[in-house]
Short mmCIF file of C-alpha atoms and ligand atoms in Angstrom, two decimals:
data_model
loop_
_atom_site.label_atom_id
_atom_site.label_comp_id
_atom_site.label_asym_id
_atom_site.label_seq_id
_atom_site.Cartn_x
_atom_site.Cartn_y
_atom_site.Cartn_z
CA MET A 1 145.25 288.25 -70.84
CA ILE A 2 143.29 285.10 -71.59
CA THR A 3 144.50 283.31 -68.43
CA ALA A 4 142.99 285.97 -66.18
CA ARG A 5 139.84 286.00 -68.24
CA VAL A 6 139.25 282.30 -67.75
CA TRP A 7 140.39 282.35 -64.08
CA ARG A 8 138.14 285.21 -62.98
CA GLU A 9 135.00 283.31 -64.01
CA ARG A 10 136.10 280.19 -62.09
CA ARG A 11 133.38 280.25 -59.44
CA GLN A 12 130.61 280.40 -62.06
CA ARG A 13 132.21 277.97 -64.47
CA TYR A 14 133.56 275.38 -62.02
CA LEU A 15 131.08 275.60 -59.16
CA ASN A 16 127.99 276.89 -61.01
CA GLU A 17 127.85 279.72 -58.51
CA ALA A 18 124.77 281.89 -59.02
CA ALA A 19 123.42 284.85 -57.04
CA ARG A 20 120.08 284.95 -55.23
CA CYS A 21 118.65 288.46 -54.94
CA LYS A 22 117.77 289.20 -51.32
CA GLY A 23 115.20 291.73 -52.52
CA CYS A 24 113.04 289.52 -54.74
CA GLY A 25 114.46 286.02 -54.38
CA ARG A 26 115.31 285.62 -58.06
CA ILE A 27 118.35 283.49 -58.88
CA HIS A 28 120.69 284.94 -61.49
CA PHE A 29 123.33 283.10 -63.49
CA PRO A 30 125.93 284.47 -63.84
CA PRO A 31 125.84 286.59 -60.67
CA ARG A 32 125.05 290.27 -61.27
CA GLN A 33 125.78 293.50 -59.43
CA VAL A 34 122.25 294.83 -60.00
CA CYS A 35 119.07 292.71 -60.09
CA ASP A 36 117.19 293.45 -63.32
CA ALA A 37 113.91 292.40 -61.72
CA CYS A 38 113.91 294.68 -58.64
CA ARG A 39 117.08 296.82 -59.03
CA GLY A 40 118.34 295.44 -55.72
CA SER A 41 122.07 295.02 -55.16
CA ASP A 42 122.15 292.69 -52.16
CA PHE A 43 122.83 289.08 -53.14
CA GLU A 44 123.85 285.79 -51.61
CA ALA A 45 125.89 283.16 -53.44
CA VAL A 46 124.01 279.96 -54.19
CA ARG A 47 124.75 276.91 -56.32
CA LEU A 48 122.62 276.37 -59.37
CA ALA A 49 120.28 273.40 -59.26
CA GLU A 50 122.02 270.51 -61.01
CA THR A 51 119.01 269.42 -63.00
CA GLY A 52 116.62 271.23 -65.29
CA LYS A 53 114.97 271.11 -68.69
CA VAL A 54 115.54 272.28 -72.26
CA LEU A 55 113.40 275.32 -73.21
CA SER A 56 114.71 275.65 -76.77
CA TRP A 57 117.71 274.36 -78.69
CA SER A 58 119.61 274.25 -81.96
CA ILE A 59 122.20 272.04 -83.61
CA ILE A 60 125.22 274.15 -84.56
CA ARG A 61 126.53 272.90 -87.91
CA VAL A 62 128.60 275.99 -88.84
CA PRO A 63 130.77 276.55 -85.75
CA PRO A 64 133.24 279.27 -84.76
CA PRO A 65 136.92 278.19 -84.98
CA ALA A 66 137.20 277.16 -81.30
CA PHE A 67 134.45 274.56 -81.79
CA ALA A 68 135.41 273.36 -85.28
CA GLN A 69 136.23 269.83 -84.08
CA GLU A 70 132.93 269.40 -82.25
CA ALA A 71 130.29 270.30 -84.86
CA PRO A 72 127.55 269.33 -85.14
CA TYR A 73 126.72 269.94 -81.48
CA ALA A 74 123.59 270.90 -79.55
CA VAL A 75 123.24 274.21 -77.68
CA ALA A 76 120.20 274.91 -75.53
CA VAL A 77 118.45 277.42 -73.32
CA LEU A 78 118.00 275.63 -69.99
CA GLU A 79 115.64 276.30 -67.13
CA MET A 80 117.06 274.78 -63.97
CA ASP A 81 114.84 273.37 -61.24
CA ASP A 82 115.46 276.48 -59.08
CA GLY A 83 114.06 278.71 -61.85
CA ALA A 84 117.44 280.08 -62.98
CA ARG A 85 118.17 280.14 -66.72
CA MET A 86 121.42 279.43 -68.52
CA MET A 87 122.81 278.46 -71.89
CA ALA A 88 124.88 275.33 -72.31
CA GLN A 89 125.92 272.70 -74.78
CA VAL A 90 124.01 269.47 -74.52
CA ALA A 91 126.51 266.60 -74.74
CA ASP A 92 126.15 262.83 -75.07
CA VAL A 93 123.11 263.23 -77.30
CA ALA A 94 122.62 262.68 -81.04
CA PRO A 95 121.04 265.60 -82.95
CA GLU A 96 117.94 263.53 -83.72
CA GLU A 97 117.48 262.75 -80.01
CA MET A 98 117.20 266.40 -78.96
CA ARG A 99 113.74 267.40 -77.68
CA THR A 100 112.24 270.53 -76.19
CA GLY A 101 111.31 269.82 -72.57
CA MET A 102 114.01 267.15 -72.24
CA ARG A 103 115.33 266.67 -68.68
CA VAL A 104 119.07 267.35 -68.29
CA ARG A 105 121.77 267.32 -65.62
CA LEU A 106 124.88 269.56 -65.54
CA GLU A 107 128.25 267.82 -65.75
CA PHE A 108 131.77 269.26 -65.43
CA ARG A 109 133.45 269.13 -68.85
CA LYS A 110 136.10 270.74 -71.02
CA ILE A 111 134.42 273.57 -72.95
CA ARG A 112 137.06 274.99 -75.27
CA GLN A 113 140.71 275.80 -75.88
CA TYR A 114 141.91 279.36 -76.51
CA GLY A 115 143.99 279.99 -79.64
CA ARG A 116 147.77 279.86 -79.49
CA THR A 117 147.96 280.13 -75.69
CA GLY A 118 146.36 276.70 -75.47
CA ILE A 119 144.52 277.64 -72.27
CA ILE A 120 141.77 275.12 -71.68
CA ALA A 121 138.50 276.48 -70.31
CA TYR A 122 136.36 274.10 -68.26
CA GLY A 123 132.75 274.53 -67.32
CA HIS A 124 129.47 272.68 -67.38
CA LYS A 125 127.61 270.94 -70.16
CA ALA A 126 124.18 269.44 -69.89
CA VAL A 127 123.61 265.72 -70.47
CA PRO A 128 120.28 263.95 -70.81
CA VAL A 129 118.87 262.46 -67.61
CA ALA A 130 118.28 258.79 -68.31
CA MET B 1 113.34 320.07 -81.05
CA ARG B 2 113.51 320.94 -84.73
CA ASP B 3 111.90 318.80 -87.43
CA VAL B 4 114.57 316.90 -89.39
CA ALA B 5 114.58 315.90 -93.06
CA VAL B 6 116.61 313.51 -95.18
CA ILE B 7 117.70 315.44 -98.28
CA GLY B 8 120.11 312.94 -99.79
CA VAL B 9 120.78 309.21 -99.84
CA GLY B 10 123.57 307.10 -101.32
CA MET B 11 124.53 303.46 -101.41
CA LEU B 12 126.65 301.11 -103.44
CA ARG B 13 125.64 297.61 -104.47
CA PHE B 14 126.23 295.23 -101.57
CA GLY B 15 128.22 292.06 -102.15
CA GLU B 16 131.60 290.38 -101.79
CA LEU B 17 133.51 293.46 -102.87
CA TRP B 18 137.09 292.16 -102.98
CA GLU B 19 138.41 295.25 -104.76
CA LYS B 20 137.08 297.74 -102.20
CA SER B 21 138.43 298.53 -98.73
CA LEU B 22 136.35 299.69 -95.76
CA ARG B 23 137.60 303.21 -96.51
CA ASP B 24 136.49 302.93 -100.16
CA LEU B 25 133.03 301.72 -99.13
CA CYS B 26 132.48 304.58 -96.67
CA VAL B 27 133.71 307.26 -99.06
CA GLU B 28 131.71 306.00 -102.07
CA ALA B 29 128.43 305.87 -100.16
CA SER B 30 129.11 309.29 -98.59
CA LEU B 31 129.89 310.95 -101.91
CA ALA B 32 126.77 309.43 -103.44
CA ALA B 33 124.61 310.91 -100.66
CA ILE B 34 126.35 314.30 -100.85
CA ARG B 35 125.81 314.36 -104.63
CA ASP B 36 122.19 313.29 -104.26
CA ALA B 37 121.50 316.12 -101.79
CA GLY B 38 123.56 318.59 -103.79
CA VAL B 39 125.18 320.10 -100.69
CA GLU B 40 128.62 321.71 -100.66
CA ARG B 41 129.60 320.97 -97.10
CA ILE B 42 128.67 319.01 -94.01
CA ASP B 43 128.94 320.19 -90.40
CA SER B 44 129.31 316.83 -88.71
CA LEU B 45 129.39 313.13 -89.53
CA VAL B 46 128.27 310.00 -87.70
CA VAL B 47 129.34 306.55 -88.87
CA GLY B 48 127.74 303.32 -87.65
CA CYS B 49 129.93 300.21 -87.80
CA MET B 50 129.83 297.08 -85.68
CA ALA B 51 133.27 295.54 -85.79
CA SER B 52 135.81 297.26 -88.03
CA GLY B 53 138.48 296.33 -85.48
CA LEU B 54 137.79 292.61 -85.69
CA PHE B 55 136.96 292.57 -89.40
CA THR B 56 139.71 294.88 -90.72
CA GLU B 57 141.88 295.86 -87.72
CA GLN B 58 140.76 299.47 -88.14
CA GLU B 59 139.27 301.48 -85.29
CA HIS B 60 138.88 305.27 -85.25
CA LEU B 61 136.72 304.88 -88.34
CA SER B 62 135.07 308.28 -87.79
CA ASN B 63 138.40 310.05 -88.12
CA LEU B 64 139.39 307.90 -91.10
CA LEU B 65 136.19 308.86 -92.91
CA ALA B 66 136.36 312.60 -92.17
CA ASP B 67 139.95 312.61 -93.41
CA SER B 68 139.26 310.48 -96.51
CA LEU B 69 136.33 312.73 -97.50
CA GLY B 70 138.53 315.81 -97.24
CA MET B 71 136.05 317.14 -94.68
CA GLY B 72 139.00 317.78 -92.38
CA PRO B 73 138.04 319.47 -89.17
CA VAL B 74 134.36 318.42 -88.86
CA PRO B 75 133.43 316.54 -85.70
CA ALA B 76 133.18 312.83 -86.49
CA THR B 77 131.58 310.18 -84.29
CA ARG B 78 131.50 306.38 -84.53
CA VAL B 79 128.47 304.55 -83.16
CA GLU B 80 128.45 300.83 -82.34
CA CYS B 81 125.31 298.84 -81.53
CA ALA B 82 126.03 295.47 -83.21
CA CYS B 83 123.76 295.01 -86.27
CA ALA B 84 121.80 298.12 -85.23
CA SER B 85 124.88 300.35 -85.54
CA GLY B 86 123.55 302.01 -88.70
CA GLY B 87 120.09 302.71 -87.29
CA VAL B 88 121.52 304.06 -84.06
CA ALA B 89 123.95 306.25 -86.04
CA LEU B 90 120.93 307.68 -87.87
CA ARG B 91 119.29 308.43 -84.53
CA SER B 92 122.47 310.16 -83.34
CA GLY B 93 122.61 312.30 -86.48
CA LEU B 94 118.93 313.10 -86.07
CA MET B 95 119.51 314.25 -82.49
CA GLU B 96 122.38 316.53 -83.59
CA VAL B 97 120.16 318.29 -86.09
CA ALA B 98 116.98 318.27 -83.96
CA SER B 99 118.84 319.80 -81.02
CA GLY B 100 120.29 322.63 -83.10
CA MET B 101 123.84 321.42 -82.50
CA SER B 102 124.51 320.83 -86.21
CA GLU B 103 122.89 321.95 -89.47
CA ILE B 104 123.98 319.44 -92.11
CA VAL B 105 124.93 315.98 -90.89
CA LEU B 106 126.24 313.04 -92.90
CA VAL B 107 125.17 309.64 -91.49
CA VAL B 108 127.01 306.59 -92.80
CA GLY B 109 126.62 302.88 -92.08
CA ALA B 110 129.36 300.50 -93.19
CA GLU B 111 130.86 297.07 -92.74
CA LYS B 112 133.66 295.20 -94.52
CA MET B 113 133.13 291.52 -93.67
CA THR B 114 134.97 289.53 -96.35
CA ASP B 115 138.56 290.35 -95.37
CA VAL B 116 138.35 287.54 -92.78
CA SER B 117 137.58 283.83 -93.16
CA GLY B 118 134.04 282.53 -92.81
CA GLU B 119 134.89 281.02 -89.41
CA ALA B 120 136.36 284.30 -88.14
CA CYS B 121 133.25 286.07 -89.43
CA THR B 122 131.01 283.66 -87.47
CA ALA B 123 133.07 284.32 -84.32
CA THR B 124 132.97 288.11 -84.86
CA LEU B 125 129.18 288.17 -85.31
CA ALA B 126 128.85 286.12 -82.10
CA THR B 127 130.42 289.05 -80.20
CA ALA B 128 126.97 290.70 -80.44
CA ALA B 129 125.80 288.05 -77.96
CA ASP B 130 126.93 287.68 -74.33
CA GLN B 131 130.54 286.67 -74.94
CA GLU B 132 131.18 284.96 -71.59
CA TYR B 133 127.86 283.10 -71.27
CA GLU B 134 126.49 282.50 -74.78
CA ALA B 135 129.40 282.54 -77.25
CA PHE B 136 131.55 280.81 -74.60
CA CYS B 137 129.62 277.56 -74.92
CA GLY B 138 129.66 277.57 -78.72
CA ALA B 139 126.40 279.37 -79.49
CA THR B 140 126.56 281.22 -82.81
CA PHE B 141 124.41 284.10 -84.00
CA PRO B 142 122.36 281.87 -86.33
CA GLY B 143 122.17 279.33 -83.49
CA LEU B 144 120.58 281.86 -81.12
CA SER B 145 118.08 282.93 -83.78
CA ALA B 146 117.37 279.25 -84.42
CA MET B 147 116.38 278.85 -80.76
CA ILE B 148 113.88 281.70 -81.19
CA ALA B 149 112.64 280.05 -84.39
CA ARG B 150 112.16 276.68 -82.69
CA ALA B 151 110.32 278.22 -79.74
CA TYR B 152 108.08 280.18 -82.15
CA MET B 153 107.36 277.18 -84.38
CA GLU B 154 106.49 274.97 -81.41
CA LYS B 155 104.26 277.61 -79.81
CA PHE B 156 102.34 278.71 -82.91
CA GLY B 157 102.63 275.64 -85.14
CA ALA B 158 104.60 277.59 -87.76
CA THR B 159 106.40 275.53 -90.40
CA SER B 160 109.78 275.67 -92.14
CA ALA B 161 107.92 276.32 -95.40
CA GLN B 162 106.27 279.42 -93.87
CA LEU B 163 109.71 280.69 -92.80
CA ALA B 164 111.03 279.95 -96.28
CA ALA B 165 108.24 282.05 -97.81
CA VAL B 166 109.85 285.14 -96.22
CA ALA B 167 113.12 284.40 -98.02
CA VAL B 168 111.27 283.75 -101.30
CA LYS B 169 109.38 287.07 -101.05
CA ASN B 170 112.50 289.06 -100.20
CA HIS B 171 114.51 287.51 -103.03
CA ALA B 172 111.68 288.36 -105.45
CA ASN B 173 111.95 292.00 -104.29
CA GLY B 174 115.76 291.92 -104.41
CA ALA B 175 115.56 290.77 -108.02
CA LEU B 176 114.10 294.21 -108.76
CA ASN B 177 116.79 296.12 -106.85
CA PRO B 178 119.98 296.93 -108.80
CA LEU B 179 121.82 297.51 -105.51
CA ALA B 180 120.95 294.09 -104.02
CA GLN B 181 123.68 291.50 -103.51
CA TYR B 182 121.44 288.69 -104.82
CA GLN B 183 119.16 289.64 -107.69
CA SER B 184 117.72 286.21 -108.28
CA LYS B 185 114.47 284.56 -107.29
CA ILE B 186 114.44 281.42 -105.17
CA THR B 187 111.73 278.87 -104.35
CA VAL B 188 110.45 277.42 -101.09
CA GLU B 189 111.84 274.02 -102.18
CA GLU B 190 115.30 275.51 -102.70
CA VAL B 191 115.24 277.03 -99.20
CA LEU B 192 114.14 273.74 -97.62
CA LYS B 193 116.78 271.77 -99.54
CA SER B 194 119.63 274.16 -98.69
CA ILE B 195 122.10 273.05 -96.03
CA MET B 196 121.22 273.40 -92.38
CA VAL B 197 123.27 276.06 -90.58
CA ALA B 198 121.64 275.81 -87.16
CA ASP B 199 118.49 273.67 -86.98
CA PRO B 200 115.79 274.66 -87.88
CA LEU B 201 117.43 277.44 -89.95
CA HIS B 202 118.79 276.62 -93.41
CA VAL B 203 121.48 278.70 -95.07
CA LEU B 204 118.75 280.29 -97.25
CA ASP B 205 116.91 281.37 -94.06
CA CYS B 206 119.98 283.50 -93.24
CA SER B 207 121.14 286.84 -94.60
CA PRO B 208 124.51 286.62 -96.36
CA VAL B 209 127.95 287.88 -95.40
CA SER B 210 128.37 291.19 -97.24
CA ASP B 211 130.53 294.23 -97.76
CA GLY B 212 128.77 297.53 -98.18
CA ALA B 213 127.94 301.02 -97.07
CA ALA B 214 124.99 303.41 -97.23
CA ALA B 215 124.71 307.08 -96.33
CA CYS B 216 122.22 309.89 -95.94
CA ILE B 217 122.28 313.65 -95.42
CA LEU B 218 120.15 315.25 -92.72
CA CYS B 219 119.23 318.89 -92.23
CA PRO B 220 116.51 320.94 -90.48
CA LEU B 221 113.22 320.53 -92.41
CA GLU B 222 112.78 324.31 -92.60
CA ARG B 223 116.08 324.65 -94.49
CA ALA B 224 115.63 321.63 -96.76
CA ALA B 225 114.17 323.54 -99.71
CA LYS B 226 117.06 326.01 -99.65
CA LEU B 227 119.82 323.43 -99.26
CA SER B 228 118.66 320.82 -101.77
CA ARG B 229 116.51 320.39 -104.85
CA LYS B 230 115.43 316.94 -103.65
CA ALA B 231 111.99 316.56 -102.11
CA PRO B 232 112.67 316.34 -98.36
CA VAL B 233 111.60 313.24 -96.46
CA ARG B 234 110.81 314.07 -92.84
CA ILE B 235 111.80 311.73 -90.02
CA SER B 236 108.68 312.10 -87.90
CA GLY B 237 109.48 309.54 -85.23
CA VAL B 238 112.29 307.53 -83.72
CA GLY B 239 112.23 304.94 -80.95
CA PHE B 240 115.08 303.00 -79.41
CA ALA B 241 114.92 300.29 -76.74
CA THR B 242 117.11 297.64 -75.15
CA ASP B 243 116.56 294.26 -73.50
CA SER B 244 118.79 291.59 -71.93
CA ILE B 245 121.80 290.91 -74.15
CA ALA B 246 121.56 287.16 -73.46
CA LEU B 247 118.63 285.38 -75.07
CA TYR B 248 118.34 282.87 -72.22
CA ARG B 249 117.41 285.63 -69.75
CA ARG B 250 114.20 286.60 -71.62
CA PRO B 251 111.02 285.37 -69.93
CA GLU B 252 109.38 284.48 -73.27
CA LEU B 253 111.66 283.18 -76.05
CA THR B 254 109.13 283.94 -78.81
CA ARG B 255 108.99 287.64 -77.92
CA LEU B 256 111.36 290.49 -78.75
CA PRO B 257 110.13 293.24 -76.40
CA ALA B 258 112.83 295.73 -77.48
CA ILE B 259 111.28 295.79 -80.97
CA GLU B 260 107.80 296.38 -79.59
CA LEU B 261 108.96 299.17 -77.29
CA SER B 262 111.11 300.88 -79.94
CA ALA B 263 108.13 300.83 -82.33
CA GLN B 264 105.72 302.16 -79.71
CA ARG B 265 108.10 305.01 -78.90
CA ALA B 266 108.48 305.91 -82.59
CA PHE B 267 104.71 305.78 -83.21
CA LYS B 268 104.09 307.99 -80.19
CA MET B 269 106.63 310.60 -81.33
CA ALA B 270 105.22 310.62 -84.86
CA GLY B 271 101.58 310.59 -83.74
CA ARG B 272 101.05 307.53 -85.94
CA LYS B 273 99.86 303.94 -85.54
CA PRO B 274 100.90 300.68 -87.23
CA SER B 275 98.00 300.80 -89.71
CA ASP B 276 99.31 304.15 -91.03
CA ILE B 277 102.48 302.47 -92.37
CA GLN B 278 102.42 301.89 -96.15
CA VAL B 279 105.89 300.36 -96.63
CA ALA B 280 108.35 298.91 -94.12
CA GLU B 281 111.90 297.63 -93.96
CA LEU B 282 112.23 295.10 -91.12
CA HIS B 283 115.40 293.47 -89.80
CA ASP B 284 115.21 290.06 -91.53
CA ALA B 285 118.72 288.88 -90.61
CA PHE B 286 116.96 285.51 -90.42
CA THR B 287 113.52 284.67 -91.84
CA ILE B 288 112.14 284.18 -88.32
CA MET B 289 113.16 287.75 -87.45
CA GLU B 290 110.88 289.30 -90.08
CA ILE B 291 108.02 287.18 -88.69
CA CYS B 292 108.69 288.30 -85.11
CA ALA B 293 109.23 291.94 -86.12
CA LEU B 294 105.89 292.03 -88.00
CA GLU B 295 104.15 291.11 -84.74
CA GLU B 296 106.24 293.31 -82.44
CA VAL B 297 105.85 296.42 -84.62
CA GLY B 298 102.11 295.72 -84.74
CA ILE B 299 101.73 295.20 -88.49
CA VAL B 300 100.14 291.78 -87.93
CA GLU B 301 98.47 290.19 -84.90
CA ARG B 302 100.44 288.01 -82.47
CA GLY B 303 100.88 284.46 -83.71
CA GLN B 304 99.95 285.48 -87.28
CA GLY B 305 103.43 286.55 -88.43
CA ALA B 306 104.33 283.28 -90.13
CA GLN B 307 101.16 283.39 -92.27
CA ALA B 308 101.82 286.89 -93.64
CA ALA B 309 104.33 286.06 -96.38
CA PRO B 310 102.60 282.87 -97.67
CA ALA B 311 99.29 284.78 -97.84
CA GLY B 312 100.87 287.65 -99.78
CA ARG B 313 100.06 290.21 -97.07
CA THR B 314 103.64 291.54 -97.08
CA ALA B 315 104.30 291.12 -100.81
CA LEU B 316 105.22 294.05 -103.06
CA ASN B 317 101.61 294.20 -104.33
CA GLY B 318 100.10 293.21 -100.98
CA PRO B 319 98.36 295.40 -98.39
CA ILE B 320 101.60 296.18 -96.52
CA PRO B 321 104.78 295.59 -98.55
CA VAL B 322 107.71 294.60 -96.31
CA ASN B 323 111.37 294.64 -97.33
CA THR B 324 110.81 295.98 -100.84
CA SER B 325 114.60 296.40 -101.13
CA GLY B 326 115.04 292.66 -100.80
CA GLY B 327 115.68 293.02 -97.10
CA LEU B 328 118.85 291.89 -95.40
CA LYS B 329 118.19 288.47 -96.90
CA SER B 330 118.61 289.41 -100.55
CA LYS B 331 120.00 292.95 -100.56
CA GLY B 332 122.80 291.78 -98.25
CA HIS B 333 123.65 292.49 -94.62
CA PRO B 334 126.93 294.35 -94.10
CA VAL B 335 125.94 294.61 -90.46
CA GLY B 336 126.80 298.23 -89.64
CA ALA B 337 125.43 299.45 -92.99
CA THR B 338 122.00 297.88 -92.67
CA GLY B 339 120.14 300.52 -90.65
CA VAL B 340 121.16 303.27 -93.06
CA ALA B 341 120.45 301.09 -96.11
CA GLN B 342 116.91 300.55 -94.78
CA ALA B 343 116.47 304.34 -94.60
CA HIS B 344 117.85 304.59 -98.16
CA GLU B 345 115.07 302.29 -99.42
CA ILE B 346 112.26 304.07 -97.58
CA VAL B 347 113.48 307.48 -98.80
CA LEU B 348 113.46 306.19 -102.41
CA GLN B 349 109.94 304.77 -101.90
CA LEU B 350 108.59 308.04 -100.45
CA ARG B 351 110.19 310.07 -103.23
CA GLY B 352 108.63 307.72 -105.82
CA GLU B 353 112.11 306.73 -107.09
CA ALA B 354 112.02 302.99 -106.37
CA GLY B 355 111.52 301.99 -110.02
CA PRO B 356 110.01 298.53 -110.64
CA ARG B 357 109.58 297.92 -106.90
CA GLN B 358 107.80 301.23 -106.26
CA VAL B 359 104.91 301.01 -103.80
CA LYS B 360 102.29 303.25 -105.45
CA GLY B 361 101.53 306.43 -103.55
CA ALA B 362 103.62 305.52 -100.47
CA ARG B 363 103.72 308.53 -98.12
CA ILE B 364 104.58 306.96 -94.75
CA GLY B 365 107.28 304.34 -94.21
CA LEU B 366 109.05 302.62 -91.33
CA THR B 367 112.45 301.05 -90.69
CA GLN B 368 113.27 298.62 -87.87
CA ASN B 369 116.91 297.72 -87.20
CA MET B 370 117.96 295.24 -84.52
CA GLY B 371 121.19 294.55 -82.67
CA GLY B 372 122.04 291.09 -81.37
CA THR B 373 119.18 288.64 -80.82
CA GLY B 374 116.82 291.44 -79.82
CA GLY B 375 119.06 293.16 -77.27
CA SER B 376 118.71 296.48 -79.12
CA SER B 377 116.11 297.77 -81.56
CA VAL B 378 115.68 301.14 -83.23
CA VAL B 379 112.68 302.22 -85.33
CA HIS B 380 112.37 305.31 -87.55
CA ILE B 381 109.20 306.63 -89.19
CA PHE B 382 109.53 308.63 -92.42
CA GLU B 383 106.94 310.86 -94.10
CA ALA B 384 106.94 312.43 -97.53
ZN1 ZN C 1 115.74 291.29 -57.24
#
């Protein structure tokens, strides 16, 4: 059921909810049930830092069907200012403007639409910090 | 544990095989391996396949294969580990024989990728990544590998031309392999001029979409001479390791620790070291992956991987020939078949049956098969 699948991730996708391990302090996105750094299972919900930087990136020119209208688009590994890592599209940037180390901010955007059901999934994309 | 030998191998030429179904591929490779070994029966079969459900709407492939081979009541198991499905199937077959559970085991790797559109194929391959947090935002499998390539190039000053040299070398080897999908040489210029799939990776940095299957027959080493006329090739070591499925969770984007650990485990079991290896098949799904694997397995020093192909170190006539079959790049990469096809090449090399691409006097070989962007890696060591 695609509706449930999109809905159950709402706290991560809409609010950028991450989990801070009470054992070692590491922030995980998405939240986990077991910390892969210390094997702890006691977490508190935190919001991801809104700004961070690009660690590596690519321009997707051969996209999967759900992203056919958007190609070429940039996808990047991000390190947020709280140390958490995530992957996101980088929007509002031309391919030739992409740089490793670039500062970005997360913005709430439409991510994709699911097949015939037409369910729209929202989430966060990164945009360059001016 | 008992020592285990490969006594038969079989494979059909990889390619866009419109006239063959997934069932046909599995059966043809299996029969070729059974004929090669000269055995009358098998006691068990293991088939590695990544995504027959998404590619062909067929699950329960193990049962389908046992039935189609007329091997009726044998136990049949399907193994899935993304692009490492074949290598992990080989490990499962090895464990059955080593443990004494089975005597003669058929291991098959297969994938039928061309029954779906190119876009659907891209989406299916992306299921090897973290579906909800990588594929969700539009990352593709080449895109994730491209991010490793960019991080590597920026850290070590590697160039697109050095990456291209891997493709050029593997195509030169594939040109000598009658079972390779592409049997034509290419140049560095052609790679650099080919269209960009996911910057900085060009289409000729990527392995193709392929249909294909490969198979091998395993038995206890002590029974090999009785069961088969073929010179047995012993599997002296196997190592398997996992890492985070999502690339973004790895502390160092230029490292693939699962490859290193799987290789170390295999070397330890075999009592060997990287410098003992005389021929290797590494998982070059993308040119950057052969470069990383060379370093992680320990064949070249860290940061030196990109210089190996341009310097001829990994060429067919070089000190350590890598991907003599043409690799995934030129031989083709039907994802679930790849791990078994790598074993097929090393067995031919150690038997001295590799024809024009024979590495003279090769006695010890290695295969490294990876799932996802380094989430799983399995290494086997073979000895004549
Ligand atoms: Zn922890």
